Short mmCIF file of C-alpha atoms and ligand atoms in Angstrom, two decimals:
data_model
loop_
_atom_site.label_atom_id
_atom_site.label_comp_id
_atom_site.label_asym_id
_atom_site.label_seq_id
_atom_site.Cartn_x
_atom_site.Cartn_y
_atom_site.Cartn_z
CA MET A 639 -8.84 24.37 16.71
CA ILE A 640 -11.07 25.99 19.30
CA LYS A 641 -9.84 29.18 20.98
CA THR A 642 -10.15 30.46 24.68
CA ARG A 643 -11.88 33.76 25.33
CA ILE A 644 -11.77 36.05 28.10
CA VAL A 645 -15.54 36.14 29.13
CA SER A 646 -15.48 38.99 31.75
CA THR A 647 -12.87 40.93 33.75
CA GLY A 648 -12.62 42.62 37.08
CA SER A 649 -10.27 44.57 39.40
CA TYR A 650 -9.92 46.00 42.82
CA LEU A 651 -7.52 48.46 44.18
CA PRO A 652 -7.32 49.03 48.03
CA GLU A 653 -8.71 52.64 48.65
CA ASN A 654 -5.72 54.04 50.33
CA ARG A 655 -3.51 56.40 48.20
CA LEU A 656 0.19 57.04 48.68
CA THR A 657 1.10 59.91 46.47
CA ASN A 658 4.83 61.11 45.56
CA PHE A 659 4.30 64.08 47.82
CA ASP A 660 3.80 61.50 50.69
CA LEU A 661 6.93 59.74 49.71
CA GLU A 662 8.70 62.77 49.86
CA LYS A 663 8.38 62.91 53.54
CA ILE A 664 9.49 59.32 53.84
CA VAL A 665 12.79 59.02 51.85
CA ASP A 666 15.19 61.27 50.11
CA THR A 667 13.20 61.75 46.67
CA SER A 668 11.29 64.56 44.61
CA ALA A 669 7.72 63.93 43.38
CA GLU A 670 9.33 65.21 40.23
CA TRP A 671 12.00 62.50 39.90
CA ILE A 672 9.56 60.04 40.33
CA VAL A 673 7.27 61.27 37.73
CA GLU A 674 10.21 61.82 35.23
CA ARG A 675 11.95 58.62 35.95
CA THR A 676 8.95 56.40 36.18
CA GLY A 677 5.47 58.00 35.16
CA ILE A 678 4.08 57.28 38.62
CA HIS A 679 2.02 60.06 40.56
CA GLU A 680 0.56 57.82 43.04
CA ARG A 681 0.05 54.09 44.12
CA ARG A 682 -2.56 52.21 46.36
CA ILE A 683 -1.64 50.65 49.43
CA GLY A 684 -3.43 47.89 51.39
CA THR A 685 -4.60 48.39 54.89
CA LYS A 686 -2.91 46.18 57.62
CA ASP A 687 -6.17 43.98 57.69
CA GLU A 688 -6.02 43.66 53.88
CA ALA A 689 -4.21 40.75 52.37
CA ALA A 690 -3.75 39.21 48.79
CA SER A 691 -6.81 36.93 48.77
CA ASP A 692 -9.01 40.06 49.76
CA LEU A 693 -8.08 41.97 47.08
CA ALA A 694 -8.43 38.82 44.58
CA TYR A 695 -12.09 38.18 46.07
CA GLU A 696 -13.16 41.73 45.41
CA ALA A 697 -11.65 41.47 41.74
CA SER A 698 -13.12 37.68 41.34
CA LYS A 699 -16.45 38.93 42.45
CA ILE A 700 -16.70 41.39 39.97
CA ALA A 701 -15.65 39.37 37.12
CA LEU A 702 -18.19 36.53 38.16
CA LYS A 703 -20.97 39.02 38.15
CA LYS A 704 -20.25 40.56 35.03
CA ALA A 705 -20.15 36.90 33.54
CA GLY A 706 -23.53 36.00 35.33
CA LEU A 707 -21.74 33.23 36.49
CA LYS A 708 -21.89 31.41 40.39
CA ALA A 709 -18.53 30.35 42.10
CA LYS A 710 -19.33 26.74 41.69
CA ASP A 711 -19.60 27.00 37.73
CA LEU A 712 -15.39 27.47 38.07
CA ASP A 713 -13.58 24.25 37.57
CA MET A 714 -10.37 26.00 38.16
CA ILE A 715 -8.36 29.14 39.67
CA ILE A 716 -5.15 30.17 38.92
CA CYS A 717 -3.54 32.79 40.92
CA ALA A 718 -0.70 34.53 39.63
CA THR A 719 1.13 36.09 42.94
CA VAL A 720 4.38 36.42 44.82
CA SER A 721 2.91 37.99 47.65
CA GLY A 722 0.21 35.64 48.74
CA ASP A 723 -1.70 35.41 52.41
CA LEU A 724 1.03 32.72 53.43
CA PRO A 725 3.88 30.69 52.31
CA PHE A 726 1.54 28.20 51.94
CA PRO A 727 -1.44 26.89 51.47
CA SER A 728 -1.90 28.47 48.02
CA THR A 729 -3.75 31.79 47.63
CA ALA A 730 -5.78 30.22 45.26
CA CYS A 731 -7.31 27.91 47.76
CA LEU A 732 -8.01 30.88 50.35
CA LEU A 733 -9.91 32.17 47.45
CA GLN A 734 -11.57 29.02 46.39
CA ASN A 735 -12.53 28.84 50.19
CA ARG A 736 -13.89 32.60 50.28
CA LEU A 737 -16.09 32.08 46.98
CA ASP A 738 -17.11 28.88 47.84
CA ALA A 739 -15.78 27.38 44.57
CA VAL A 740 -16.23 23.85 45.42
CA ASN A 741 -15.52 22.55 41.71
CA ALA A 742 -12.45 24.36 41.13
CA ALA A 743 -8.78 22.76 41.68
CA SER A 744 -7.02 25.73 42.88
CA PHE A 745 -3.39 26.79 42.71
CA ASP A 746 -0.79 29.76 42.47
CA VAL A 747 1.83 30.54 40.00
CA SER A 748 4.98 32.53 40.78
CA ALA A 749 6.35 34.34 37.99
CA ALA A 750 6.07 37.89 39.59
CA CYS A 751 5.44 40.72 37.25
CA SER A 752 4.85 37.97 34.08
CA GLY A 753 2.47 35.90 36.60
CA PHE A 754 -0.94 37.05 34.57
CA ILE A 755 0.67 36.10 31.47
CA TYR A 756 2.06 32.67 32.56
CA GLY A 757 -1.21 31.88 34.02
CA LEU A 758 -2.90 32.79 30.86
CA TYR A 759 -0.69 30.49 28.99
CA LEU A 760 -1.58 27.61 31.39
CA ALA A 761 -5.57 28.40 31.34
CA ASP A 762 -5.69 28.79 27.47
CA ASN A 763 -3.71 25.22 26.82
CA LEU A 764 -5.79 23.51 29.58
CA ILE A 765 -8.96 24.84 28.14
CA LYS A 766 -7.74 24.11 24.28
CA VAL A 767 -7.23 20.55 25.10
CA GLY A 768 -10.61 20.34 26.98
CA ALA A 769 -9.15 19.49 30.18
CA ARG A 770 -11.10 22.38 31.93
CA LYS A 771 -14.08 24.40 30.84
CA ARG A 772 -14.07 27.44 32.83
CA ILE A 773 -10.92 29.09 34.70
CA LEU A 774 -10.83 31.90 36.94
CA LEU A 775 -7.16 33.65 36.75
CA ILE A 776 -6.58 36.14 39.05
CA GLY A 777 -3.24 38.44 39.20
CA VAL A 778 -2.94 39.93 42.64
CA ASP A 779 0.14 41.17 44.19
CA MET A 780 0.70 43.36 47.60
CA LEU A 781 4.35 44.10 47.17
CA SER A 782 4.06 46.91 49.61
CA ARG A 783 4.39 43.92 52.30
CA VAL A 784 8.02 43.37 51.03
CA THR A 785 8.87 46.90 50.44
CA ASP A 786 12.04 48.63 52.27
CA TRP A 787 10.53 52.14 52.83
CA ASP A 788 14.03 53.24 53.22
CA ASP A 789 14.95 52.20 49.72
CA ARG A 790 13.91 55.02 47.72
CA SER A 791 15.11 52.78 44.53
CA THR A 792 12.22 50.49 45.13
CA CYS A 793 9.60 51.96 47.60
CA ILE A 794 8.61 54.69 44.89
CA ILE A 795 7.65 51.83 42.33
CA PHE A 796 5.37 49.21 43.66
CA GLY A 797 1.63 49.24 44.51
CA ASP A 798 -0.94 46.62 45.61
CA GLY A 799 -3.90 45.49 43.48
CA ALA A 800 -5.76 42.62 41.95
CA GLY A 801 -7.38 42.11 38.24
CA ALA A 802 -9.46 38.86 37.41
CA VAL A 803 -10.74 37.40 34.17
CA ILE A 804 -12.68 34.40 33.39
CA LEU A 805 -11.77 32.08 30.46
CA GLU A 806 -13.96 29.75 28.65
CA PRO A 807 -13.69 28.01 25.17
CA SER A 808 -14.71 30.43 22.59
CA LYS A 809 -17.84 29.94 20.22
CA ASP A 810 -16.36 31.98 17.36
CA GLU A 811 -13.11 33.29 15.80
CA SER A 812 -12.43 35.41 19.04
CA GLY A 813 -10.17 34.56 21.56
CA ILE A 814 -6.49 34.05 22.58
CA MET A 815 -4.82 33.70 19.38
CA SER A 816 -1.23 32.61 20.98
CA THR A 817 0.64 33.27 23.97
CA ASP A 818 4.66 32.93 24.39
CA ILE A 819 6.61 32.80 27.82
CA ARG A 820 10.29 32.68 28.32
CA SER A 821 12.43 32.93 31.59
CA ASP A 822 16.20 33.60 32.01
CA GLY A 823 17.15 32.24 35.27
CA SER A 824 20.92 33.56 35.15
CA MET A 825 19.65 36.76 36.00
CA TRP A 826 17.38 35.40 39.16
CA ASP A 827 19.10 38.30 41.38
CA TYR A 828 18.24 41.19 39.30
CA ILE A 829 14.79 41.49 41.30
CA GLN A 830 14.61 39.16 44.62
CA VAL A 831 13.47 38.98 48.12
CA PRO A 832 16.41 37.43 49.50
CA GLY A 833 14.97 36.06 52.98
CA GLY A 834 11.97 34.06 54.13
CA GLY A 835 12.66 30.96 51.88
CA SER A 836 14.50 27.65 52.50
CA ARG A 837 17.65 29.48 51.51
CA THR A 838 17.56 31.91 54.34
CA PRO A 839 14.70 31.22 56.52
CA PHE A 840 13.35 33.79 58.89
CA SER A 841 15.49 34.82 62.09
CA LYS A 842 16.67 37.87 64.01
CA GLU A 843 19.45 38.01 61.38
CA CYS A 844 17.45 37.87 58.31
CA LEU A 845 15.18 40.69 59.81
CA ASP A 846 18.30 42.62 61.10
CA LYS A 847 19.77 42.40 57.48
CA LYS A 848 16.42 43.66 56.21
CA LEU A 849 16.31 40.35 53.71
CA GLN A 850 12.43 40.12 53.93
CA PHE A 851 12.53 42.95 51.52
CA VAL A 852 12.52 43.21 47.61
CA ARG A 853 16.02 44.26 45.96
CA MET A 854 16.08 45.26 42.70
CA LYS A 855 19.02 46.15 40.23
CA GLY A 856 16.77 48.57 38.66
CA ASN A 857 19.08 49.75 35.77
CA GLU A 858 20.01 46.44 34.65
CA THR A 859 16.72 45.19 34.78
CA TYR A 860 15.37 48.26 32.60
CA LYS A 861 17.92 47.24 29.68
CA VAL A 862 16.84 43.58 29.57
CA ALA A 863 13.33 44.41 29.63
CA VAL A 864 13.29 46.88 26.81
CA LYS A 865 15.05 44.42 24.65
CA THR A 866 12.86 41.14 25.47
CA LEU A 867 9.67 43.11 25.58
CA GLU A 868 10.36 44.04 21.91
CA SER A 869 11.63 40.51 20.49
CA ILE A 870 8.86 38.68 22.07
CA ALA A 871 5.94 40.84 21.06
CA LEU A 872 7.37 40.39 17.49
CA GLU A 873 7.37 36.74 17.79
CA THR A 874 3.80 36.55 18.88
CA LEU A 875 2.87 38.88 16.26
CA GLU A 876 4.97 37.12 13.64
CA LYS A 877 3.48 33.60 14.70
CA ASN A 878 0.11 34.85 13.94
CA ASN A 879 0.74 36.53 10.86
CA ILE A 880 -0.40 40.06 12.24
CA LYS A 881 1.90 43.31 11.87
CA ALA A 882 1.95 45.83 14.82
CA SER A 883 0.15 48.35 12.98
CA GLN A 884 -2.90 45.85 12.92
CA LEU A 885 -3.05 46.07 16.87
CA SER A 886 -5.86 48.27 18.19
CA LEU A 887 -4.29 48.17 21.57
CA LEU A 888 -1.07 47.24 23.42
CA ILE A 889 -1.67 46.41 27.15
CA PRO A 890 1.91 46.51 28.65
CA HIS A 891 2.85 45.29 32.35
CA GLN A 892 3.18 48.97 34.06
CA ALA A 893 6.55 48.86 35.32
CA ASN A 894 7.95 52.02 33.87
CA ILE A 895 6.50 54.55 31.35
CA ARG A 896 9.91 54.99 29.71
CA ILE A 897 9.84 51.11 29.21
CA ILE A 898 6.42 51.20 28.07
CA GLN A 899 7.06 54.07 25.52
CA ALA A 900 10.54 52.48 24.27
CA THR A 901 8.54 49.23 23.56
CA ALA A 902 5.83 51.03 21.37
CA LYS A 903 8.36 52.97 19.72
CA ARG A 904 10.35 49.80 18.82
CA LEU A 905 6.93 48.10 17.56
CA GLY A 906 6.03 51.58 15.76
CA LEU A 907 2.67 51.93 17.94
CA PRO A 908 1.60 55.48 18.74
CA MET A 909 0.90 56.00 22.40
CA GLU A 910 -2.75 56.63 21.54
CA LYS A 911 -2.86 52.71 21.02
CA VAL A 912 -1.19 52.06 24.37
CA MET A 913 -3.04 51.32 27.75
CA VAL A 914 -1.36 53.21 30.33
CA ASN A 915 -2.71 53.84 33.93
CA ILE A 916 0.74 53.60 35.74
CA GLU A 917 0.23 57.09 36.84
CA LYS A 918 -2.34 55.95 39.33
CA TYR A 919 -1.21 52.45 40.53
CA GLY A 920 2.33 52.29 40.10
CA ASN A 921 3.73 48.89 39.38
CA THR A 922 1.26 46.25 40.61
CA SER A 923 3.36 43.47 39.78
CA SER A 924 1.07 40.29 38.32
CA ALA A 925 -2.04 42.65 38.94
CA SER A 926 -0.96 45.28 36.42
CA ILE A 927 -2.11 43.74 33.11
CA PRO A 928 -5.81 42.59 34.41
CA ILE A 929 -6.36 45.87 36.04
CA ALA A 930 -5.28 47.57 32.70
CA LEU A 931 -7.47 45.11 30.71
CA ASP A 932 -10.36 45.65 32.76
CA GLU A 933 -9.98 49.55 32.86
CA ALA A 934 -9.54 49.46 28.98
CA LEU A 935 -12.83 47.49 28.61
CA THR A 936 -14.84 49.70 30.86
CA SER A 937 -13.50 52.70 29.29
CA GLY A 938 -14.91 51.29 25.86
CA ARG A 939 -11.33 51.13 24.24
CA ILE A 940 -11.74 47.51 23.07
CA ARG A 941 -14.40 46.35 20.54
CA LYS A 942 -15.25 43.18 19.05
CA GLY A 943 -12.77 42.23 16.52
CA ASP A 944 -9.97 44.18 17.78
CA TYR A 945 -6.49 42.42 18.10
CA ILE A 946 -4.79 43.31 21.59
CA LEU A 947 -1.40 42.66 22.56
CA LEU A 948 -0.60 41.73 26.40
CA GLU A 949 3.19 41.81 27.46
CA ALA A 950 5.02 41.41 30.59
CA PHE A 951 8.42 41.45 32.28
CA GLY A 952 9.66 40.46 35.62
CA ALA A 953 11.54 38.83 38.14
CA GLY A 954 12.91 35.39 37.30
CA LEU A 955 13.65 36.87 34.98
CA THR A 956 10.36 36.13 33.04
CA TRP A 957 8.76 37.47 30.35
CA GLY A 958 5.78 36.87 27.95
CA SER A 959 3.05 37.97 25.60
CA SER A 960 -0.36 37.15 24.34
CA LEU A 961 -2.12 38.01 21.19
CA ILE A 962 -6.24 38.30 21.61
CA ARG A 963 -8.67 38.70 18.96
CA TRP A 964 -11.65 40.32 20.80
O1 UT7 B 675 8.17 45.24 37.20
C1 UT7 B 675 9.17 44.39 36.94
C2 UT7 B 675 10.38 44.65 36.37
N1 UT7 B 675 11.08 46.04 36.96
C3 UT7 B 675 11.52 46.96 35.99
O2 UT7 B 675 11.04 46.91 34.76
C4 UT7 B 675 11.97 47.76 36.93
C5 UT7 B 675 13.19 48.65 35.72
N2 UT7 B 675 13.74 49.80 36.46
C6 UT7 B 675 13.24 51.00 36.47
O3 UT7 B 675 12.36 51.01 36.24
C7 UT7 B 675 14.12 51.96 37.01
O4 UT7 B 675 15.54 51.56 36.87
C8 UT7 B 675 14.06 52.48 37.92
C9 UT7 B 675 13.00 53.63 38.10
C10 UT7 B 675 14.14 51.53 39.46
C11 UT7 B 675 15.36 53.66 38.52
O5 UT7 B 675 15.41 54.43 37.35
P1 UT7 B 675 17.02 54.81 36.65
O6 UT7 B 675 16.79 56.00 35.68
O7 UT7 B 675 17.24 53.54 36.26
O8 UT7 B 675 17.64 55.45 37.92
P2 UT7 B 675 19.29 54.60 38.58
O9 UT7 B 675 19.17 53.46 39.28
O10 UT7 B 675 20.07 54.42 37.24
O11 UT7 B 675 19.78 55.93 39.49
C12 UT7 B 675 19.94 57.13 38.91
C13 UT7 B 675 20.21 57.99 40.11
C14 UT7 B 675 21.35 57.30 40.96
O12 UT7 B 675 21.80 58.57 41.44
P3 UT7 B 675 23.40 58.74 41.38
O13 UT7 B 675 24.03 57.38 41.68
O14 UT7 B 675 23.42 58.89 39.70
O15 UT7 B 675 23.88 59.97 42.13
C15 UT7 B 675 20.31 57.04 42.30
O16 UT7 B 675 20.97 56.99 43.47
O17 UT7 B 675 18.87 58.22 40.76
C16 UT7 B 675 19.21 57.95 42.21
N3 UT7 B 675 17.73 57.67 42.40
C17 UT7 B 675 16.86 58.29 42.88
N4 UT7 B 675 16.72 59.91 43.21
C18 UT7 B 675 15.85 60.29 43.61
C19 UT7 B 675 17.27 56.15 42.50
N5 UT7 B 675 16.02 56.39 43.13
C20 UT7 B 675 15.78 57.66 43.30
C21 UT7 B 675 14.41 58.38 43.90
N6 UT7 B 675 14.89 59.56 44.19
N7 UT7 B 675 13.37 57.50 44.41
#
């Protein structure tokens, strides 16, 4: 069966840096606590003029340029985001307009930090069955927009960013070997934005109670993440008859350095084989994997023939992993 390959990547991070020392001045925290408990030193925060589609546009332009393609060559745009420009229409449609990608059917995917893996699952299968030939997949989030800057348990974690990939049918053995996605809605309230939807529409009361901001049961989420990431990674590897020791690189969602280290340890992977950039960008939600993939490629950490595993975990709860032969 034909495989889907990633033809090119691009990423974009807003210029504005928010360091742990800046956060010390905003909430009751310390730079030391943040580094020790999360691995984050700083994160990027979009300016008030930047929205998700702007970040996605910059990342997409780079991916298109690297692939030597024009936007009209795309036949689909999938945007993984939970912090799009507007409740509707989709950020993918806004991006389509901005790029002038006239031939692309465009829609968003909502799976929070797992959104990119969910999008990859969709794009891969659509290409494999021959329904689409060239898909632009973007992970973009600006969780700074739903951050309560008085809540020290969440405001230290998130950052804004976007990563893009272009997918096409592969001409050889390289490409996505398989992607697994899962969810467990019984833990829907572990990470949520309670207000602004049809359950609790925006109102003065909603704003007074700060329901427009993200709430997270961090510790409970952490425990589920470590367990599920190991099991789904092993499932994807076993399905393809590949051992963890054969992986050249693990590219995990950058949620917390301790989750990344625990997963690597459970898989028996040394940290040299794990892509980490959480110290620079924090948790950029659905953007973290495509940004890390773009950086891994740019810095020469991926070579033709390498086995690469991507894995993510997020609100929903959702999780997934994808094995790629480069
Ligand atoms: O990306 C989507 C998925 N999300 C995740 O995977 C997030 C998973 N969770 C985490 O990364 C971690 O749970 C956090 C980084 C959010 C929190 O770290 P933790 O080690 O689980 O801390 P905790 O919530 O158990 O809190 C321990 C203590 C508490 O104080 P007491 O009750 O022991 O006195 C907190 O109040 O740390 C306190 N604390 C802080 N102290 C200083 C919480 N946040 C801070 C802070 N600065 N920013």
